[in-house]
Coordinates of C-alpha atoms in Angstrom, one line a residue:
X20 CA -31.9 11.3 122.2
X21 CA -34.2 14.2 121.5
X22 CA -34.3 13.4 117.8
X23 CA -35.3 9.8 118.5
X24 CA -38.1 11.0 120.8
X25 CA -39.4 13.4 118.2
X26 CA -39.2 10.7 115.5
X27 CA -40.9 8.2 117.8
X28 CA -43.6 10.7 118.8
X29 CA -44.4 11.7 115.2
X30 CA -44.4 8.1 113.9
X31 CA -46.5 6.7 116.7
X32 CA -48.7 9.8 116.9
X33 CA -49.5 10.0 113.2
X34 CA -49.8 6.2 112.8
X35 CA -52.1 5.8 115.8
X36 CA -54.2 8.8 114.8
X37 CA -54.7 7.4 111.3
X38 CA -55.5 3.9 112.7
X39 CA -58.1 5.3 115.1
X40 CA -59.6 7.5 112.3
X41 CA -59.9 4.5 110.0
X42 CA -61.4 2.4 112.8
X43 CA -63.9 5.2 113.7
X44 CA -64.9 5.7 110.0
X45 CA -65.4 1.9 109.6
X46 CA -67.6 1.7 112.8
X47 CA -69.6 4.8 111.7
X48 CA -70.1 3.4 108.2
X49 CA -71.3 0.1 109.6
X50 CA -73.7 1.9 111.9
X51 CA -75.0 4.0 109.0
X52 CA -75.4 0.9 106.8
X53 CA -77.3 -0.9 109.5
X54 CA -79.7 2.1 110.0
X55 CA -80.2 2.5 106.3
X56 CA -81.0 -1.2 105.8
X57 CA -83.5 -1.0 108.7
X58 CA -85.1 2.2 107.2
X59 CA -85.3 0.7 103.7
X60 CA -87.0 -2.4 105.1
X61 CA -89.7 -0.1 106.7
X62 CA -90.1 1.8 103.4
X63 CA -90.5 -1.4 101.4
X64 CA -93.0 -2.9 103.9
X65 CA -95.1 0.3 104.0
X66 CA -95.0 0.7 100.2
X67 CA -96.2 -2.9 99.9
X68 CA -99.1 -2.3 102.3
X69 CA -100.1 1.0 100.6
X70 CA -100.3 -0.7 97.2
X71 CA -103.1 -3.0 98.5
X72 CA -105.0 -0.4 100.4
X73 CA -105.7 3.3 100.3
X74 CA -106.3 3.6 104.0
X75 CA -103.7 5.3 106.2
X76 CA -105.0 3.4 109.2
X77 CA -103.6 0.2 107.7
X78 CA -100.2 1.9 107.2
X79 CA -100.2 3.1 110.8
X80 CA -101.2 -0.4 112.0
X81 CA -98.5 -2.0 110.0
X82 CA -95.9 0.5 111.3
X83 CA -97.0 -0.1 114.9
X84 CA -96.7 -3.8 114.5
X85 CA -93.2 -3.4 113.0
X86 CA -92.3 -1.1 115.9
X87 CA -93.3 -3.7 118.4
X88 CA -91.4 -6.5 116.5
X89 CA -88.2 -4.4 115.9
X90 CA -86.9 -4.7 119.5
X91 CA -86.6 -0.9 119.7
X92 CA -83.8 -0.6 117.0
X93 CA -84.7 3.0 116.4
X94 CA -84.9 5.8 119.0
X95 CA -87.8 7.7 117.2
X96 CA -90.1 7.1 114.3
X97 CA -92.6 9.2 112.4
X98 CA -94.9 8.7 109.4
X99 CA -96.5 11.7 107.8
X100 CA -98.1 12.9 104.6
X101 CA -95.8 16.0 104.4
X102 CA -98.2 18.1 106.5
X103 CA -99.3 16.2 109.5
X104 CA -97.9 13.2 111.3
X105 CA -99.9 10.0 110.8
X106 CA -97.7 8.1 113.3
X107 CA -95.0 9.4 115.7
X108 CA -92.8 7.8 118.3
X109 CA -90.4 10.1 120.2
X110 CA -90.0 13.8 120.5
X111 CA -90.9 16.0 117.5
X112 CA -87.7 18.0 118.1
X113 CA -85.7 15.0 116.9
X114 CA -87.1 15.4 113.4
X115 CA -86.2 18.0 110.7
X116 CA -88.9 19.2 108.4
X117 CA -86.3 20.4 105.8
X118 CA -85.1 16.9 105.2
X119 CA -88.5 15.9 103.7
X120 CA -88.0 18.4 100.9
X121 CA -84.8 16.6 99.9
X122 CA -86.2 13.1 100.0
X123 CA -87.8 11.5 96.9
X124 CA -88.6 8.0 95.8
X125 CA -85.0 7.1 95.1
X126 CA -83.1 9.4 97.5
X127 CA -82.9 8.8 101.2
X128 CA -81.5 11.6 103.3
X129 CA -79.1 11.1 106.2
X130 CA -78.1 13.5 108.9
X131 CA -76.0 13.2 112.1
X132 CA -77.1 15.4 114.9
X133 CA -76.0 16.1 118.4
X134 CA -78.8 15.9 120.9
X135 CA -79.2 18.3 123.8
X136 CA -78.3 15.4 126.1
X137 CA -75.0 15.0 124.2
X138 CA -76.1 11.9 122.3
X139 CA -75.2 11.4 118.7
X140 CA -78.3 10.7 116.6
X141 CA -78.5 9.5 113.0
X142 CA -81.7 11.0 111.3
X143 CA -82.9 9.3 108.1
X144 CA -85.8 10.6 105.9
X145 CA -87.3 8.6 103.0
X146 CA -90.4 8.8 100.7
X147 CA -92.7 6.2 99.2
X148 CA -95.9 6.6 97.0
X149 CA -99.3 5.7 98.4
X150 CA -102.7 5.7 96.6
X151 CA -103.6 9.1 98.2
X152 CA -100.2 10.7 97.5
X153 CA -96.6 10.6 98.8
X154 CA -95.9 9.5 102.3
X155 CA -92.7 10.3 104.3
X156 CA -91.0 8.0 106.8
X157 CA -88.5 9.5 109.3
X158 CA -86.4 7.4 111.7
X159 CA -83.8 8.3 114.3
X160 CA -81.0 6.0 115.5
X161 CA -78.8 6.5 118.5
X162 CA -75.2 6.0 117.3
X163 CA -73.6 7.4 120.5
X164 CA -71.8 4.0 121.0
X165 CA -69.6 4.6 118.0
X166 CA -68.5 8.0 119.4
X167 CA -68.1 6.5 122.9
X168 CA -65.9 3.8 121.5
X169 CA -63.8 6.4 119.7
X170 CA -63.4 8.4 122.9
X171 CA -62.5 5.3 124.9
X172 CA -59.9 4.4 122.2
X173 CA -58.5 7.9 122.3
X174 CA -58.1 7.8 126.0
X175 CA -56.4 4.4 125.8
X176 CA -54.2 5.6 122.9
X177 CA -53.2 8.7 124.8
X178 CA -52.1 6.6 127.8
X179 CA -50.2 4.2 125.6
X180 CA -48.7 7.0 123.6
X181 CA -47.4 8.6 126.9
X182 CA -46.1 5.3 128.1
X183 CA -44.3 4.6 124.7
X184 CA -42.8 8.1 124.7
X185 CA -41.5 7.8 128.3
X186 CA -40.2 4.3 127.6
X187 CA -38.7 5.4 124.3
X188 CA -37.1 8.4 126.1
X189 CA -35.6 6.1 128.7
X190 CA -34.3 3.6 126.1
X191 CA -32.9 6.4 123.9
X192 CA -31.2 7.9 126.9
X193 CA -29.6 4.6 127.8
X194 CA -28.5 4.1 124.3
X195 CA -27.1 7.6 124.0
X196 CA -25.3 7.2 127.3
X197 CA -23.9 3.8 126.3
X198 CA -22.8 5.2 122.9
X199 CA -21.3 8.4 124.2
X200 CA -19.8 7.1 127.5
X201 CA -16.6 5.9 125.7
X202 CA -16.4 9.3 124.0
X203 CA -16.8 11.1 127.3
X204 CA -14.0 8.9 128.8
X205 CA -11.9 9.6 125.7
X206 CA -12.5 13.3 126.1
X207 CA -11.4 13.0 129.8
X208 CA -8.2 11.2 128.7
X209 CA -7.4 13.9 126.1
X210 CA -7.9 16.6 128.8
X211 CA -5.5 14.6 131.1
X212 CA -2.9 14.4 128.4
X213 CA -3.3 18.1 127.7
X214 CA -2.8 18.8 131.4
X215 CA 0.6 16.9 131.2
X216 CA -0.3 13.3 132.2
X217 CA 1.3 11.7 129.1
X218 CA 0.8 8.2 130.5
X219 CA -3.0 8.4 130.5
X220 CA -4.6 6.1 128.0
X221 CA -8.2 5.4 126.8
X222 CA -10.0 2.0 127.2
X223 CA -9.7 0.4 123.8
X224 CA -11.4 -2.9 124.4
X225 CA -14.0 -4.0 121.9
X226 CA -14.4 -4.2 118.2
X227 CA -16.8 -1.3 117.4
X228 CA -15.9 2.1 115.8
X229 CA -15.4 3.8 119.2
X230 CA -12.9 1.1 120.3
X231 CA -11.1 1.6 117.0
X232 CA -11.0 5.3 117.6
X233 CA -9.7 4.7 121.1
X234 CA -6.9 2.4 119.7
X235 CA -5.9 5.1 117.2
X236 CA -6.0 7.7 120.0
X237 CA -3.8 5.6 122.2
X238 CA -1.4 5.1 119.3
X239 CA -1.3 8.8 118.8
X240 CA -0.7 9.3 122.5
X241 CA 2.1 6.7 122.5
X242 CA 3.8 8.5 119.6
X243 CA 3.3 11.9 121.2
X244 CA 4.8 10.6 124.5
X245 CA 7.7 9.1 122.7
X246 CA 8.4 12.3 120.7
X247 CA 8.1 14.5 123.9
X248 CA 10.5 12.1 125.7
X249 CA 12.9 12.3 122.8
X250 CA 12.7 16.1 122.8
X251 CA 13.2 16.1 126.6
X252 CA 16.2 13.8 126.3
X253 CA 17.6 16.0 123.5
X254 CA 17.1 19.1 125.6
X255 CA 18.9 17.4 128.6
X256 CA 21.7 16.2 126.3
X257 CA 22.0 19.7 124.9
X258 CA 22.2 21.2 128.3
X259 CA 24.8 18.7 129.4
X260 CA 26.7 19.3 126.2
X261 CA 26.7 23.1 126.8
X262 CA 27.7 22.6 130.4
X263 CA 30.5 20.3 129.5
X264 CA 31.7 22.6 126.7
X265 CA 31.7 25.6 129.0
X266 CA 33.6 23.6 131.6
X267 CA 36.2 22.4 129.1
X268 CA 36.7 26.0 127.9
X269 CA 37.0 27.4 131.4
X270 CA 40.1 25.4 132.6
X271 CA 42.5 26.1 129.7
X272 CA 41.2 29.7 129.4
X273 CA 41.9 30.3 133.1
X274 CA 45.4 28.9 132.7
X275 CA 46.1 30.9 129.5
X276 CA 44.9 34.2 131.1
X277 CA 46.8 33.5 134.3
X278 CA 50.1 32.8 132.7
X279 CA 49.6 35.5 130.1
X280 CA 49.1 38.0 133.0
X281 CA 52.2 36.6 134.7
X282 CA 54.3 37.2 131.5
X283 CA 52.7 40.7 131.2
X284 CA 53.0 42.0 134.7
X285 CA 56.1 40.4 136.2
X286 CA 59.8 40.3 135.5
X287 CA 60.7 36.6 135.1
X288 CA 63.8 34.7 134.5
X289 CA 64.4 33.0 131.2
X290 CA 63.5 29.6 132.8
X291 CA 60.3 31.0 134.3
X292 CA 59.3 32.8 131.1
X293 CA 59.8 29.7 129.0
X294 CA 57.8 27.6 131.5
X295 CA 54.9 30.1 131.4
X296 CA 55.0 30.2 127.6
X297 CA 54.9 26.4 127.5
X298 CA 51.8 26.4 129.7
X299 CA 50.1 29.0 127.4
X300 CA 51.1 26.9 124.3
X301 CA 49.9 23.6 125.7
X302 CA 46.6 25.0 126.9
X303 CA 46.2 26.8 123.5
X304 CA 46.7 23.4 121.8
X305 CA 44.1 21.9 124.0
X306 CA 41.6 24.6 123.0
X307 CA 42.5 24.0 119.3
X308 CA 42.0 20.3 119.6
X309 CA 38.7 20.8 121.4
X310 CA 37.4 23.2 118.7
X311 CA 38.5 21.0 115.8
X312 CA 36.8 17.9 117.3
X313 CA 33.7 19.9 118.1
X314 CA 33.7 21.2 114.6
X315 CA 34.1 17.7 113.1
X316 CA 31.2 16.5 115.3
X317 CA 28.8 19.3 114.3
X318 CA 29.7 19.1 110.6
X319 CA 29.4 15.3 110.6
X320 CA 25.8 15.5 111.9
X321 CA 24.8 17.8 109.0
X322 CA 26.9 16.3 106.2
X323 CA 25.9 13.6 103.7
X324 CA 29.0 11.5 103.2
X325 CA 30.0 9.8 99.9
X326 CA 31.2 6.1 100.2
X327 CA 33.9 4.9 97.9
X328 CA 35.7 1.5 97.4
X329 CA 38.4 1.4 100.0
X330 CA 41.1 -1.0 101.1
X331 CA 40.7 -1.1 104.9
X332 CA 44.2 -2.6 105.3
X333 CA 45.8 0.5 104.0
X334 CA 43.9 2.7 106.5
X335 CA 44.6 0.5 109.4
X336 CA 48.3 0.3 108.5
X337 CA 48.6 4.1 108.1
X338 CA 46.9 4.6 111.5
X339 CA 49.3 2.1 113.1
X340 CA 52.3 3.9 111.6
X341 CA 51.1 7.3 112.8
X342 CA 50.4 6.2 116.4
X343 CA 53.5 4.1 117.0
X344 CA 56.0 7.0 117.6
X345 CA 53.6 8.4 120.2
X346 CA 52.7 5.2 122.1
X347 CA 56.2 3.6 121.9
X348 CA 57.5 6.3 124.3
X349 CA 54.9 5.0 126.8
X350 CA 55.9 1.4 126.4
X351 CA 52.8 0.5 124.3
X352 CA 53.0 -1.8 121.3
X353 CA 50.5 -1.6 118.3
X354 CA 49.8 -4.7 116.2
X355 CA 47.2 -5.3 113.5
X356 CA 45.8 -7.9 111.2
X357 CA 43.4 -7.2 108.3
X358 CA 41.6 -9.4 105.7
X359 CA 42.2 -8.7 102.1
X360 CA 39.4 -7.0 100.1
X361 CA 37.6 -3.8 99.5
X362 CA 34.4 -2.3 101.0
X363 CA 32.4 0.9 100.8
X364 CA 33.7 3.5 103.2
X365 CA 34.5 7.2 103.6
X366 CA 38.3 6.9 104.1
X367 CA 39.0 10.1 106.0
X368 CA 36.2 9.5 108.5
X369 CA 37.2 5.9 109.1
X370 CA 40.8 7.0 109.6
X371 CA 39.6 9.6 112.2
X372 CA 37.5 6.8 113.8
X373 CA 40.5 4.5 114.2
X374 CA 42.8 7.3 115.5
X375 CA 40.3 8.2 118.1
X376 CA 39.8 4.6 119.2
X377 CA 43.5 3.9 119.4
X378 CA 44.1 7.2 121.2
X379 CA 41.4 6.4 123.7
X380 CA 43.0 2.9 124.2
X381 CA 46.4 4.7 124.8
X382 CA 44.8 6.5 127.8
X383 CA 43.9 3.2 129.5
X384 CA 47.6 2.3 130.2
X385 CA 49.8 3.4 133.1
X386 CA 53.0 1.3 132.6
X387 CA 52.9 0.0 129.1
X388 CA 50.7 -2.5 127.3
X389 CA 49.4 -3.8 124.0
X390 CA 46.9 -2.5 121.4
X391 CA 45.7 -4.9 118.7
X392 CA 43.6 -3.9 115.7
X393 CA 41.7 -6.5 113.6
X394 CA 39.5 -6.1 110.6
X395 CA 37.3 -8.6 108.7
X396 CA 35.0 -8.2 105.7
X397 CA 31.3 -8.8 105.9
X398 CA 28.6 -9.3 103.2
X399 CA 27.4 -5.8 103.8
X400 CA 30.5 -4.0 104.9
X401 CA 33.3 -4.7 107.5
X402 CA 34.0 -5.2 111.2
X403 CA 36.9 -3.6 113.1
X404 CA 38.0 -4.6 116.6
X405 CA 40.4 -2.5 118.7
X406 CA 41.5 -4.4 121.8
X407 CA 43.8 -3.3 124.7
X408 CA 44.9 -4.9 127.9
X409 CA 44.6 -1.7 129.9
X410 CA 42.8 -0.9 133.1
X411 CA 39.3 -1.5 131.6
X412 CA 36.0 0.4 132.1
X413 CA 33.6 -0.1 134.9
X414 CA 30.3 -1.7 133.8
X415 CA 28.1 1.2 134.9
X416 CA 30.2 3.6 132.8
X417 CA 29.9 1.7 129.5
X418 CA 26.5 3.2 128.5
X419 CA 27.8 6.8 129.0
X420 CA 31.2 6.9 127.3
X421 CA 29.9 8.0 123.9
X422 CA 28.3 11.1 125.3
X423 CA 30.1 14.3 124.4
X424 CA 32.5 15.6 127.1
X425 CA 32.1 12.5 129.2
X426 CA 35.3 11.1 130.8
X427 CA 35.7 8.2 133.2
X428 CA 38.8 9.6 134.9
X429 CA 38.4 13.3 134.5
X430 CA 41.7 14.4 136.0
X431 CA 43.8 11.8 134.1
X432 CA 42.0 12.4 130.8
X433 CA 42.5 16.1 131.0
X434 CA 46.2 15.6 131.9
X435 CA 46.5 13.4 128.8
X436 CA 45.0 16.0 126.5
X437 CA 41.5 14.5 126.3
X438 CA 38.4 16.6 125.7
X439 CA 35.8 13.9 126.0
X440 CA 34.7 14.2 122.4
X441 CA 36.6 11.3 120.8
X442 CA 34.0 8.5 121.3
X443 CA 31.2 10.9 120.6
X444 CA 32.8 11.6 117.2
X445 CA 33.3 7.9 116.7
X446 CA 29.7 7.2 117.4
X447 CA 28.6 9.8 114.7
X448 CA 31.0 8.3 112.1
X449 CA 29.6 4.8 112.8
X450 CA 26.0 6.2 112.4
X451 CA 27.0 7.8 109.1
X452 CA 28.0 4.3 107.8
X453 CA 24.7 2.7 109.1
X454 CA 26.7 0.7 111.6
X455 CA 27.0 0.0 115.3
X456 CA 29.5 0.6 118.1
X457 CA 29.9 -2.0 120.9
X458 CA 32.1 -2.1 124.0
X459 CA 33.3 -5.1 126.0
X460 CA 35.4 -4.4 129.1
X461 CA 36.5 -5.8 132.4
X462 CA 38.3 -3.8 135.1
X463 CA 41.9 -4.7 135.2
X464 CA 41.8 -6.8 132.0
X465 CA 41.2 -4.4 129.2
X466 CA 38.6 -3.3 126.7
X467 CA 37.5 -4.5 123.2
X468 CA 35.7 -2.0 120.9
X469 CA 33.8 -3.6 118.1
X470 CA 32.8 -1.3 115.1
X471 CA 30.5 -2.7 112.4
X472 CA 30.3 -0.5 109.3
X473 CA 27.5 -1.4 106.8
X474 CA 28.4 0.8 103.9
X475 CA 28.4 -2.2 101.6
X476 CA 30.8 -4.8 100.3
X477 CA 32.7 -4.8 96.9
X478 CA 32.1 -8.1 95.1

């Protein structure tokens, strides 16, 4: 705004001053030309009179007659022979004797003088030759009107200049305010975000540069909010993970310490000793299983896997053979059906995936049931379904079951040897194959787990 005012002041000031100076010079030049023409007319007339007569009286008479006919175009007039005045009109103080020395037959002398009354006077001196010698004509013209017009123009110009500067200042302030207001609001939004209000956004309506900046700022804020939310969720998940891990360690460690202390400090019968040793052994196995699954989960997140051509039927059949002796004791049957063909997989991880899914399905039964495994080939990988007719999963639990250490029935899962890491490990294995893991379940009817692995197909 200040820069605009300075530029406007300099431009209007210099331009107006030059224009007024040019106008004044033109008016002064016209006034001087008019006075010179009038003076030359007098000189030519007197020179013509003197050429026909040698009498000064005739020159004076002719000059008086011209003075009467001129309509008072001059303020003072004097005719002299260089020593004494032959004719004079006006005060002698208006004339300058030194000007006569500079005047000759071809040179007319001009001089602008300021009168004691403040009037601006143009004094002109010229010379012509008479029969008795040179004669000098001096005339004085009042050109105060030119200077008065300049003063009037200056006064008007100063008022207009002040009005233009004030108007320009107002317009430049409005423009500056209009241009910087979005930036001020954007600054306020950035301060709000810095204070913790991540939902605050700038007004990005419009198509100018400031609107584009606001759009970019909002995009940045959206990304920042998303990243912070992800970090917050990750922190919460980490806290939940550490809490679950500590809880899972506490129960078996308490049992191990308690029964170890019983064996150490008491005399027990052979039956009691064997029972205590079995508790220590079973809880130790639980800790071993927990540590192994946790290790697999951590390693899998940091490991780049290598996919190879794999016959999925072979893996599914091997898993079914391994799990049958365990589940048959519980009255659970395992059946499977697989399409022929190869796809790109990491065999050991997929085997671990199936074992965990089948083991998880085993825990859904109370009095026997059926587990069915089906696999089909896709253009970009394969699909595996593990279905059971167990007790099912409540709908509000489906979104949580892949979280580490999460269990629907905590007491039963712990009694069955679960640590709450199986589905979390499955989820990481699926991610390593660029796939997806989906659950369909109804309470009392069973659960279907659909695994899509997109490692690639073998043509």
